[in-house]
XYZ file of N, CA and C in Angstrom:
762
model
N 17.085 4.119 5.102
C 15.922 3.667 4.351
C 14.695 4.511 4.677
N 14.603 4.991 5.917
C 13.427 5.774 6.308
C 13.250 7.009 5.430
N 14.359 7.678 5.109
C 14.254 8.898 4.300
C 13.649 8.615 2.936
N 13.928 7.432 2.391
C 13.370 7.046 1.093
C 11.844 7.031 1.161
N 11.308 6.478 2.238
C 9.858 6.365 2.367
C 9.228 7.686 2.787
N 9.831 8.370 3.745
C 9.236 9.591 4.284
C 9.157 10.705 3.254
N 10.050 10.692 2.284
C 10.001 11.711 1.233
C 8.895 11.426 0.221
N 8.196 10.293 0.391
C 7.156 9.884 -0.544
C 5.793 9.790 0.154
N 5.620 10.607 1.212
C 4.432 10.520 2.046
C 3.412 11.634 1.821
N 3.612 12.502 0.834
C 2.718 13.654 0.678
C 1.250 13.254 0.543
N 0.978 12.158 -0.118
C -0.397 11.717 -0.346
C -1.112 11.317 0.948
N -0.350 11.156 2.020
C -0.934 10.648 3.253
C -0.945 11.672 4.377
N -0.775 12.932 4.027
C -0.698 13.963 5.057
C -2.045 14.283 5.696
N -3.120 13.816 5.083
C -4.458 14.027 5.651
C -5.113 12.662 5.881
N -4.831 12.017 7.029
C -5.367 10.679 7.293
C -6.886 10.597 7.252
N -7.578 11.652 7.705
C -9.039 11.639 7.689
C -9.551 11.586 6.248
N -8.917 12.342 5.377
C -9.302 12.325 3.964
C -9.012 10.966 3.344
N -7.888 10.375 3.727
C -7.544 9.034 3.237
C -8.658 8.046 3.599
N -9.139 8.113 4.833
C -10.227 7.236 5.256
C -11.481 7.450 4.425
N -11.805 8.709 4.196
C -13.002 9.028 3.416
C -12.933 8.412 2.022
N -11.754 8.429 1.433
C -11.578 7.916 0.073
C -11.579 6.393 0.009
N -11.094 5.740 1.073
C -10.829 4.299 0.976
C -11.587 3.407 1.949
N -12.277 3.980 2.936
C -12.831 3.142 3.992
C -13.927 2.185 3.526
N -14.579 2.478 2.398
C -15.656 1.601 1.933
C -15.140 0.405 1.126
N -13.850 0.427 0.765
C -13.294 -0.674 -0.036
C -13.037 -1.888 0.859
N -13.547 -3.061 0.462
C -13.444 -4.229 1.332
C -12.968 -5.497 0.635
N -12.662 -5.459 -0.647
C -12.264 -6.673 -1.357
C -11.039 -7.322 -0.721
N -10.035 -6.498 -0.373
C -8.832 -7.058 0.239
C -9.122 -7.589 1.643
N -9.976 -6.886 2.383
C -10.349 -7.319 3.727
C -11.001 -8.701 3.687
N -11.916 -8.900 2.760
C -12.617 -10.183 2.642
C -11.627 -11.313 2.352
N -10.689 -11.050 1.462
C -9.694 -12.074 1.104
C -8.818 -12.424 2.313
N -8.312 -11.402 3.002
C -7.405 -11.633 4.122
C -8.117 -12.345 5.269
N -9.332 -11.957 5.560
C -10.083 -12.618 6.641
C -10.290 -14.096 6.313
N -10.536 -14.381 5.053
C -10.704 -15.783 4.639
C -9.441 -16.591 4.937
N -8.274 -15.994 4.704
C -7.005 -16.687 4.964
C -6.732 -16.840 6.460
N -7.312 -15.939 7.257
C -6.988 -15.882 8.683
C -7.953 -16.656 9.574
N -8.977 -17.253 9.003
C -10.042 -17.863 9.803
C -9.547 -18.886 10.820
N -8.567 -19.694 10.455
C -8.107 -20.766 11.342
C -6.861 -20.382 12.127
N -6.475 -19.113 12.086
C -5.254 -18.675 12.765
C -5.596 -18.113 14.147
N -4.902 -18.622 15.151
C -5.149 -18.176 16.526
C -3.943 -17.430 17.101
N -2.910 -17.270 16.295
C -1.730 -16.524 16.722
C -1.798 -15.111 16.149
N -0.812 -14.292 16.469
C -0.795 -12.903 15.996
C -0.532 -12.834 14.496
N -1.271 -11.954 13.837
C -1.134 -11.686 12.407
C -0.566 -10.272 12.269
N 0.270 -10.052 11.263
C 0.915 -8.745 11.092
C 0.370 -8.036 9.860
N -0.111 -6.823 10.063
C -0.609 -5.955 8.985
C 0.455 -4.900 8.715
N 1.208 -5.076 7.627
C 2.260 -4.131 7.278
C 1.687 -2.944 6.505
N 2.270 -1.753 6.727
C 1.774 -0.525 6.100
C 0.275 -0.408 6.379
N -0.084 -0.551 7.644
C -1.496 -0.650 8.049
C -2.253 0.658 7.913
N -1.539 1.794 7.796
C -2.199 3.078 7.629
C -3.105 3.427 8.799
N -4.344 3.756 8.505
C -5.298 4.158 9.544
C -6.049 2.967 10.137
N -5.542 1.759 9.881
C -6.179 0.570 10.439
C -7.389 0.104 9.663
N -7.428 0.394 8.369
C -8.592 0.044 7.550
C -8.891 -1.453 7.610
N -7.855 -2.303 7.665
C -8.061 -3.742 7.808
C -7.823 -4.199 9.245
N -6.857 -3.584 9.913
C -6.497 -4.005 11.273
C -7.698 -3.970 12.204
N -8.453 -2.890 12.153
C -9.557 -2.701 13.100
C -10.728 -3.664 12.852
N -11.259 -3.790 11.633
C -12.359 -4.749 11.447
C -11.943 -6.197 11.693
N -10.679 -6.534 11.425
C -10.220 -7.896 11.716
C -10.182 -8.130 13.223
N -9.747 -7.114 13.953
C -9.708 -7.220 15.417
C -11.114 -7.361 15.986
N -12.072 -6.669 15.371
C -13.464 -6.778 15.818
C -13.998 -8.200 15.667
N -13.411 -8.953 14.737
C -13.844 -10.331 14.526
C -13.104 -11.312 15.426
N -12.299 -10.776 16.342
C -11.624 -11.634 17.304
C -10.235 -12.077 16.902
N -9.742 -11.596 15.764
C -8.382 -11.932 15.324
C -7.393 -11.012 16.030
N -6.218 -11.535 16.329
C -5.191 -10.723 16.984
C -4.253 -10.182 15.895
N -4.411 -8.905 15.594
C -3.657 -8.291 14.506
C -2.762 -7.181 15.041
N -1.516 -7.193 14.623
C -0.561 -6.141 14.971
C -0.401 -5.237 13.748
N -0.624 -3.956 13.916
C -0.505 -3.001 12.813
C 0.836 -2.299 12.837
N 1.487 -2.252 11.677
C 2.803 -1.613 11.561
C 2.778 -0.581 10.442
N 3.263 0.618 10.723
C 3.366 1.649 9.702
C 4.475 2.623 10.108
N 4.998 3.336 9.129
C 6.052 4.312 9.404
C 5.489 5.714 9.581
N 4.266 5.940 9.088
C 3.687 7.281 9.086
C 2.995 7.557 10.422
N 3.507 8.494 11.177
C 2.990 8.779 12.513
C 1.540 9.251 12.493
N 1.192 10.123 11.542
C -0.165 10.654 11.475
C -1.195 9.580 11.190
N -0.876 8.662 10.286
C -1.799 7.570 9.970
C -1.986 6.667 11.185
N -0.890 6.374 11.891
C -0.971 5.520 13.072
C -1.774 6.178 14.188
N -1.586 7.477 14.358
C -2.338 8.183 15.399
C -3.837 8.086 15.142
N -4.228 8.215 13.881
C -5.657 8.091 13.563
C -6.129 6.658 13.808
N -5.293 5.681 13.460
C -5.656 4.281 13.703
C -5.867 4.032 15.193
N -4.979 4.581 16.021
C -5.096 4.387 17.470
C -6.376 5.023 18.017
N -6.705 6.205 17.516
C -7.920 6.883 17.971
C -9.165 6.091 17.575
N -9.182 5.560 16.363
C -10.325 4.767 15.911
C -10.464 3.500 16.754
N -9.340 2.874 17.086
C -9.374 1.666 17.910
C -9.900 1.978 19.308
N -9.495 3.132 19.846
C -9.951 3.545 21.177
C -11.464 3.759 21.198
N -11.974 4.407 20.158
C -13.420 4.644 20.060
C -14.185 3.325 20.080
N -13.595 2.286 19.445
C -14.245 0.979 19.376
C -13.865 0.066 20.545
N -13.164 0.643 21.542
C -12.750 -0.125 22.724
C -11.925 -1.360 22.359
N -11.013 -1.191 21.409
C -10.152 -2.281 20.969
C -8.726 -2.060 21.468
N -8.138 -3.113 21.981
C -6.742 -3.066 22.413
C -5.880 -3.634 21.290
N -5.400 -2.757 20.418
C -4.604 -3.194 19.273
C -3.179 -2.664 19.410
N -2.227 -3.517 19.128
C -0.826 -3.114 19.156
C -0.462 -2.476 17.810
N -0.232 -1.161 17.825
C 0.226 -0.453 16.631
C 1.680 -0.055 16.839
N 2.523 -0.368 15.867
C 3.955 -0.104 15.960
C 4.403 0.821 14.832
N 5.147 1.883 15.194
C 5.730 2.741 14.178
C 7.116 2.204 13.843
N 7.192 1.475 12.746
C 8.451 0.859 12.334
C 8.573 0.877 10.816
N 9.816 0.818 10.370
C 10.145 0.664 8.962
C 9.938 -0.813 8.614
N 9.121 -1.083 7.602
C 8.813 -2.472 7.245
C 10.041 -3.254 6.790
N 11.095 -2.554 6.367
C 12.316 -3.245 5.947
C 13.224 -3.567 7.132
N 12.857 -3.082 8.308
C 13.679 -3.307 9.502
C 12.792 -3.673 10.684
N 11.881 -4.585 10.481
C 10.940 -4.968 11.529
C 11.659 -5.543 12.750
N 11.183 -5.140 13.925
C 11.718 -5.665 15.184
C 10.537 -5.893 16.124
N 9.831 -6.988 15.888
C 8.628 -7.273 16.659
C 8.822 -8.388 17.686
N 9.968 -9.043 17.682
C 10.272 -10.086 18.662
C 9.221 -11.193 18.677
N 8.741 -11.560 17.479
C 7.767 -12.637 17.354
C 7.725 -13.106 15.908
N 7.137 -14.277 15.712
C 6.932 -14.799 14.366
C 5.454 -15.076 14.172
N 4.995 -14.911 12.954
C 3.576 -15.037 12.645
C 3.353 -16.054 11.529
N 2.188 -16.684 11.506
C 1.857 -17.567 10.380
C 1.338 -16.809 9.165
N 0.995 -15.511 9.363
C 0.442 -14.725 8.248
C 0.830 -13.254 8.384
N 1.424 -12.727 7.325
C 1.722 -11.297 7.216
C 1.080 -10.807 5.926
N 0.445 -9.635 5.976
C -0.151 -9.106 4.750
C 0.146 -7.613 4.621
N 0.059 -7.135 3.390
C 0.304 -5.721 3.092
C -0.562 -5.347 1.888
N -1.529 -4.470 2.092
C -2.474 -4.138 1.027
C -2.341 -2.667 0.616
N -3.289 -2.204 -0.200
C -3.270 -0.813 -0.649
C -2.153 -0.511 -1.638
N -1.635 -1.560 -2.305
C -0.526 -1.407 -3.253
C 0.706 -0.783 -2.598
N 0.865 -0.995 -1.296
C 1.999 -0.415 -0.568
C 3.339 -0.950 -1.067
N 3.326 -2.123 -1.692
C 4.564 -2.690 -2.238
C 5.222 -1.735 -3.227
N 4.438 -0.865 -3.846
C 4.986 0.060 -4.845
C 5.796 1.197 -4.229
N 5.759 1.311 -2.899
C 6.581 2.311 -2.225
C 8.020 1.850 -2.060
N 8.285 0.598 -2.337
C 9.653 0.084 -2.250
C 10.279 0.287 -3.626
N 10.898 1.458 -3.790
C 11.263 1.962 -5.118
C 12.527 1.352 -5.695
N 13.358 0.773 -4.857
C 14.646 0.253 -5.322
C 14.717 -1.256 -5.124
N 15.648 -1.900 -5.834
C 15.864 -3.333 -5.632
C 16.273 -3.611 -4.187
N 17.093 -2.736 -3.644
C 17.557 -2.909 -2.269
C 16.392 -2.900 -1.282
N 15.471 -1.950 -1.445
C 14.355 -1.864 -0.507
C 13.404 -3.053 -0.654
N 13.221 -3.548 -1.877
C 12.405 -4.746 -2.076
C 13.054 -5.951 -1.399
N 14.365 -6.079 -1.562
C 15.092 -7.179 -0.916
C 14.955 -7.104 0.602
N 15.152 -5.908 1.149
C 15.093 -5.743 2.601
C 13.685 -6.023 3.141
N 12.670 -5.650 2.373
C 11.302 -5.944 2.793
C 11.101 -7.447 2.931
N 11.465 -8.201 1.889
C 11.230 -9.643 1.916
C 12.091 -10.329 2.970
N 13.293 -9.828 3.189
C 14.134 -10.373 4.259
C 13.487 -10.133 5.616
N 12.960 -8.939 5.794
C 12.313 -8.565 7.051
C 11.065 -9.406 7.290
N 10.267 -9.579 6.241
C 9.064 -10.406 6.337
C 9.440 -11.847 6.678
N 10.444 -12.366 5.991
C 10.866 -13.751 6.215
C 11.288 -13.984 7.669
N 11.987 -13.016 8.256
C 12.442 -13.144 9.649
C 11.268 -13.214 10.618
N 10.116 -12.664 10.226
C 8.963 -12.618 11.123
C 7.876 -13.619 10.760
N 8.172 -14.493 9.802
C 7.232 -15.553 9.445
C 7.691 -16.887 10.021
N 6.737 -17.674 10.461
C 7.041 -19.048 10.825
C 7.392 -19.833 9.563
N 8.143 -20.926 9.671
C 8.361 -21.785 8.500
C 7.015 -22.205 7.914
N 6.863 -22.015 6.630
C 5.579 -22.319 5.997
C 4.565 -21.203 6.133
N 4.956 -20.105 6.801
C 4.062 -18.959 6.952
C 3.818 -18.278 5.616
N 2.727 -17.510 5.525
C 2.315 -16.924 4.248
C 2.357 -15.398 4.278
N 2.727 -14.844 3.129
C 2.786 -13.395 2.934
C 1.885 -13.050 1.760
N 0.945 -12.128 1.974
C -0.002 -11.724 0.933
C 0.108 -10.222 0.725
N 0.265 -9.809 -0.533
C 0.337 -8.381 -0.829
C -0.171 -8.119 -2.236
N -0.420 -6.847 -2.530
C -0.873 -6.470 -3.862
C 0.031 -5.392 -4.446
N 0.031 -5.318 -5.764
C 0.775 -4.283 -6.465
C 0.121 -4.088 -7.830
N 0.089 -2.875 -8.316
C -0.570 -2.610 -9.601
C 0.171 -3.314 -10.734
N -0.593 -3.849 -11.652
C -0.018 -4.524 -12.810
C 0.506 -3.491 -13.813
N 1.755 -3.606 -14.251
C 2.287 -2.643 -15.225
C 1.730 -2.880 -16.624
N 0.633 -2.227 -16.937
C 0.016 -2.332 -18.255
C 0.716 -1.332 -19.178
N 1.487 -1.841 -20.115
C 2.352 -0.986 -20.942
C 1.568 0.039 -21.748
N 0.379 -0.339 -22.217
C -0.421 0.595 -23.019
C -0.754 1.857 -22.229
N -0.824 1.723 -20.897
C -1.123 2.877 -20.052
C 0.146 3.622 -19.634
N 1.176 2.885 -19.276
C 2.397 3.501 -18.768
C 3.215 4.197 -19.854
N 3.072 3.751 -21.094
C 3.905 4.293 -22.170
C 3.481 5.703 -22.597
N 2.322 6.151 -22.155
C 1.819 7.473 -22.540
C 1.716 8.359 -21.303
N 2.377 9.515 -21.361
C 2.276 10.464 -20.242
C 0.830 10.924 -20.102
N 0.354 10.936 -18.885
C -1.027 11.324 -18.605
C -1.034 12.730 -18.012
N -1.613 13.676 -18.739
C -1.696 15.057 -18.269
C -3.153 15.492 -18.354
N -3.679 16.005 -17.243
C -5.077 16.425 -17.246
C -5.241 17.713 -16.453
N -6.304 18.450 -16.789
C -6.625 19.687 -16.082
C -8.136 19.763 -15.890
N -8.556 20.020 -14.674
C -9.975 20.200 -14.404
C -10.193 21.543 -13.726
N -11.328 22.158 -14.039
C -11.667 23.460 -13.465
C -13.106 23.414 -12.977
N -13.318 23.875 -11.753
C -14.685 23.990 -11.242
C -14.803 25.261 -10.404
N -16.020 25.781 -10.345
C -16.272 26.998 -9.565
C -17.052 26.612 -8.319
N -16.496 26.947 -7.150
C -17.103 26.618 -5.867
C -17.324 27.907 -5.078
N -18.592 28.242 -4.849
C -18.929 29.468 -4.107
C -18.187 30.692 -4.675
N -18.179 30.786 -5.993
C -17.580 31.944 -6.650
C -16.071 31.882 -6.794
N -15.464 30.840 -6.282
C -14.002 30.692 -6.381
C -13.665 29.628 -7.413
N -12.619 29.871 -8.161
C -12.206 28.977 -9.239
C -11.147 27.999 -8.725
N -11.441 26.722 -8.883
C -10.505 25.689 -8.443
C -9.918 24.984 -9.673
N -8.607 25.113 -9.841
C -7.909 24.486 -10.964
C -7.057 23.334 -10.431
N -7.229 22.158 -11.024
C -6.453 20.991 -10.616
C -5.696 20.459 -11.828
N -4.370 20.473 -11.748
C -3.520 19.962 -12.810
C -2.827 18.689 -12.330
N -2.982 17.629 -13.101
C -2.417 16.340 -12.702
C -1.566 15.778 -13.843
N -0.414 15.225 -13.488
C 0.446 14.614 -14.503
C 1.037 13.312 -13.966
N 1.178 12.342 -14.865
C 1.809 11.069 -14.534
C 2.834 10.748 -15.612
N 4.069 10.550 -15.182
C 5.160 10.276 -16.114
C 5.907 9.033 -15.667
N 6.057 8.076 -16.575
C 6.699 6.802 -16.254
C 8.132 6.782 -16.765
N 9.052 6.427 -15.870
C 10.457 6.296 -16.231
C 10.746 4.810 -16.458
N 10.967 4.429 -17.717
C 11.129 3.014 -18.052
C 12.395 2.410 -17.461
N 13.426 3.208 -17.280
C 14.693 2.665 -16.770
C 14.618 2.330 -15.285
N 13.826 3.103 -14.525
C 13.686 2.833 -13.088
C 12.391 2.107 -12.761
N 11.473 2.042 -13.738
C 10.148 1.435 -13.563
C 9.321 2.184 -12.523
N 9.545 3.487 -12.430
C 8.855 4.315 -11.446
C 7.933 5.314 -12.144
N 6.692 5.357 -11.664
C 5.719 6.327 -12.143
C 5.705 7.509 -11.182
N 5.921 8.710 -11.711
C 5.904 9.930 -10.897
C 4.571 10.645 -11.126
N 3.826 10.833 -10.066
C 2.519 11.489 -10.150
C 2.566 12.809 -9.385
N 2.119 13.878 -10.028
C 2.123 15.198 -9.407
C 0.756 15.841 -9.596
N 0.191 16.353 -8.510
C -1.091 17.057 -8.568
C -0.926 18.442 -7.950
N -1.292 19.463 -8.716
C -1.215 20.842 -8.220
C -2.617 21.440 -8.228
N -3.027 21.960 -7.096
C -4.354 22.556 -6.953
C -4.206 24.050 -6.668
N -4.894 24.872 -7.456
C -4.834 26.325 -7.289
C -6.252 26.845 -7.083
N -6.440 27.623 -6.017
C -7.738 28.230 -5.730
C -7.640 29.731 -5.981
N -8.533 30.245 -6.843
C -8.473 31.655 -7.228
C -9.812 32.341 -7.011
N -9.739 33.637 -6.759
C -10.923 34.483 -6.731
C -10.650 35.659 -7.643
N -11.456 35.776 -8.696
C -11.142 36.688 -9.797
C -9.783 36.267 -10.352
N -8.788 37.133 -10.339
C -7.459 36.755 -10.835
C -6.451 36.565 -9.703
N -6.949 36.662 -8.487
C -6.041 36.544 -7.345
C -5.947 35.088 -6.877
N -4.710 34.624 -6.717
C -4.487 33.269 -6.215
C -4.610 33.258 -4.692
N -5.564 32.477 -4.189
C -5.803 32.411 -2.748
C -5.000 31.304 -2.081
N -4.839 30.203 -2.788
C -4.160 29.053 -2.181
C -3.598 28.145 -3.277
N -2.403 27.644 -3.045
C -1.784 26.687 -3.954
C -1.308 25.478 -3.155
N -1.606 24.313 -3.665
C -1.216 23.079 -2.981
C -0.655 22.102 -4.002
N 0.476 21.481 -3.671
C 1.106 20.548 -4.599
C 1.473 19.276 -3.846
N 1.124 18.140 -4.421
C 1.487 16.869 -3.819
C 1.967 15.909 -4.902
N 2.843 15.011 -4.503
C 3.399 14.070 -5.473
C 3.586 12.710 -4.814
N 3.693 11.707 -5.656
C 3.976 10.361 -5.171
C 4.710 9.609 -6.280
N 5.627 8.736 -5.879
C 6.362 7.897 -6.825
C 6.044 6.443 -6.532
N 5.785 5.672 -7.590
C 5.349 4.290 -7.436
C 6.163 3.372 -8.345
N 6.743 2.341 -7.778
C 7.533 1.374 -8.535
C 6.613 0.295 -9.107
N 6.809 -0.036 -10.368
C 6.073 -1.121 -11.006
C 6.995 -2.323 -11.178
N 6.501 -3.478 -10.772
C 7.276 -4.716 -10.869
C 6.548 -5.662 -11.813
N 7.293 -6.267 -12.730
C 6.695 -7.127 -13.753
C 6.558 -8.563 -13.238
N 5.610 -9.326 -13.772
C 5.303 -10.655 -13.227
C 6.499 -11.594 -13.088
N 7.296 -11.751 -14.147
C 8.433 -12.664 -14.072
C 9.519 -12.121 -13.138
N 9.666 -10.822 -13.113
C 10.595 -10.175 -12.192
C 10.165 -10.459 -10.751
N 8.870 -10.394 -10.517
C 8.324 -10.634 -9.184
C 8.550 -12.085 -8.757
N 8.330 -13.021 -9.652
C 8.531 -14.434 -9.333
C 9.987 -14.718 -8.977
N 10.900 -14.133 -9.740
C 12.325 -14.332 -9.449
C 12.681 -13.714 -8.094
N 12.116 -12.557 -7.792
C 12.381 -11.891 -6.519
C 11.929 -12.775 -5.361
N 10.741 -13.348 -5.469
C 10.228 -14.218 -4.422
C 11.110 -15.458 -4.256
N 11.488 -16.063 -5.359
C 12.323 -17.266 -5.313
C 13.683 -16.973 -4.685
N 14.226 -15.801 -4.964
C 15.537 -15.430 -4.422
C 15.510 -15.318 -2.909
N 14.329 -15.091 -2.354
C 14.198 -14.952 -0.906
C 13.471 -16.138 -0.271
N 13.498 -17.268 -0.985
C 12.965 -18.523 -0.452
C 11.461 -18.489 -0.197
N 10.743 -17.797 -1.108
C 9.287 -17.830 -1.079
C 8.795 -18.598 -2.306
N 7.738 -19.369 -2.124
C 7.096 -20.016 -3.263
C 5.747 -19.354 -3.512
N 5.418 -19.158 -4.773
C 4.170 -18.500 -5.139
C 3.019 -19.495 -5.010
N 2.052 -19.167 -4.169
C 0.882 -20.019 -3.974
C -0.212 -19.644 -4.963
N -0.500 -18.330 -5.068
C -1.508 -17.830 -6.009
C -1.050 -16.492 -6.572
N -1.406 -16.246 -7.808
C -1.264 -14.922 -8.410
C -2.586 -14.597 -9.078
N -3.333 -13.662 -8.469
C -4.642 -13.294 -9.000
C -4.592 -11.914 -9.652
N -5.624 -11.612 -10.442
C -5.714 -10.318 -11.090
C -6.499 -9.293 -10.294
N -7.253 -9.768 -9.302
C -7.993 -8.897 -8.377
C -8.124 -9.633 -7.053
N -8.548 -8.886 -6.014
C -8.766 -9.505 -4.713
C -9.937 -10.481 -4.752
N -10.767 -10.396 -5.785
C -11.888 -11.321 -5.920
C -11.478 -12.624 -6.593
N -10.175 -12.825 -6.732
C -9.572 -14.057 -7.251
C -9.803 -14.262 -8.743
N -9.980 -13.188 -9.491
C -10.068 -13.323 -10.944
C -8.700 -13.731 -11.492
N -8.719 -14.482 -12.573
C -7.477 -14.961 -13.181
C -6.614 -13.775 -13.610
N -5.312 -13.869 -13.339
C -4.404 -12.793 -13.739
C -4.149 -12.841 -15.241
N -4.297 -11.696 -15.916
C -3.987 -11.557 -17.341
C -3.159 -10.295 -17.532
N -2.716 -10.083 -18.749
C -1.894 -8.902 -19.040
C -2.645 -7.599 -18.800
N -3.972 -7.646 -18.804
C -4.774 -6.444 -18.614
C -5.351 -6.310 -17.204
N -4.994 -7.216 -16.321
C -5.508 -7.146 -14.946
C -5.048 -5.853 -14.282
N -5.887 -5.241 -13.461
C -5.487 -3.990 -12.802
C -4.419 -4.198 -11.737
N -4.390 -5.391 -11.133
C -3.468 -5.653 -10.036
C -2.843 -7.032 -10.139
N -1.822 -7.239 -9.333
C -1.307 -8.566 -9.065
C -1.515 -8.817 -7.576
N -2.345 -9.774 -7.250
C -2.540 -10.176 -5.863
C -1.595 -11.350 -5.630
N -0.578 -11.112 -4.830
C 0.504 -12.081 -4.663
C 0.342 -12.793 -3.318
N 0.144 -14.102 -3.391
C -0.006 -14.932 -2.197
C 1.138 -15.939 -2.210
N 2.091 -15.757 -1.312
C 3.265 -16.623 -1.331
C 3.515 -17.231 0.040
N 4.377 -18.254 0.073
C 4.649 -19.008 1.294
C 6.152 -19.117 1.521
N 6.557 -18.940 2.757
C 7.962 -19.104 3.120
C 8.324 -20.588 3.084
N 9.366 -20.948 2.360
C 9.759 -22.346 2.274
C 10.255 -22.840 3.628
N 10.040 -24.134 3.843
C 10.516 -24.735 5.081
C 9.467 -24.846 6.128
């Protein structure tokens, strides 16, 4: 299973850049902290990345364990925690094969990380793994982009050109959706030129699985989860067909 995820990590090869792009976003943090206010046991942050939620939650006195498979992202998270004098347990593990030797009342996974589970098998293994680490009645909260057909049905191809200090930067981006696998393939190629000479070429790609609302409900039910809330944004807006996301708040039965 690790190879499936590691081959889809190109977008995360620069953890510092990832922080720059995402560190100011707090809607998910606000929601998760609200759910965690009365919890005094350990909380699990799956696909924690650079600790964008793990670290501020720890600063508020919550005991959060961060789990991720990407070594570079975890290393940056550990360094940030050290700077803030925080003792946080960060674990490099596959979320589908968690081995934390504990159970939690709350597990969460943000940043649309659910879309990295590209196959039915990996989705099943994720929920099985989460269930094993939740207390009876424990809650799992995650987000995933809403599959808006009007957007996915049209291939998105764009090209931008800018001149920086006399050098020409060309960025070509394409997004192609495979309806049979429900996977969106995104590819970005950046070329830096001076006159007609190519100085540098960089290519990165990512694949993202889209899961439909009724499909998601059946998946949760199959793994003994009940849906508590389904929102259209982290700000708890009502979910509609045009919502940008599905914020899934579910509870382990029993």
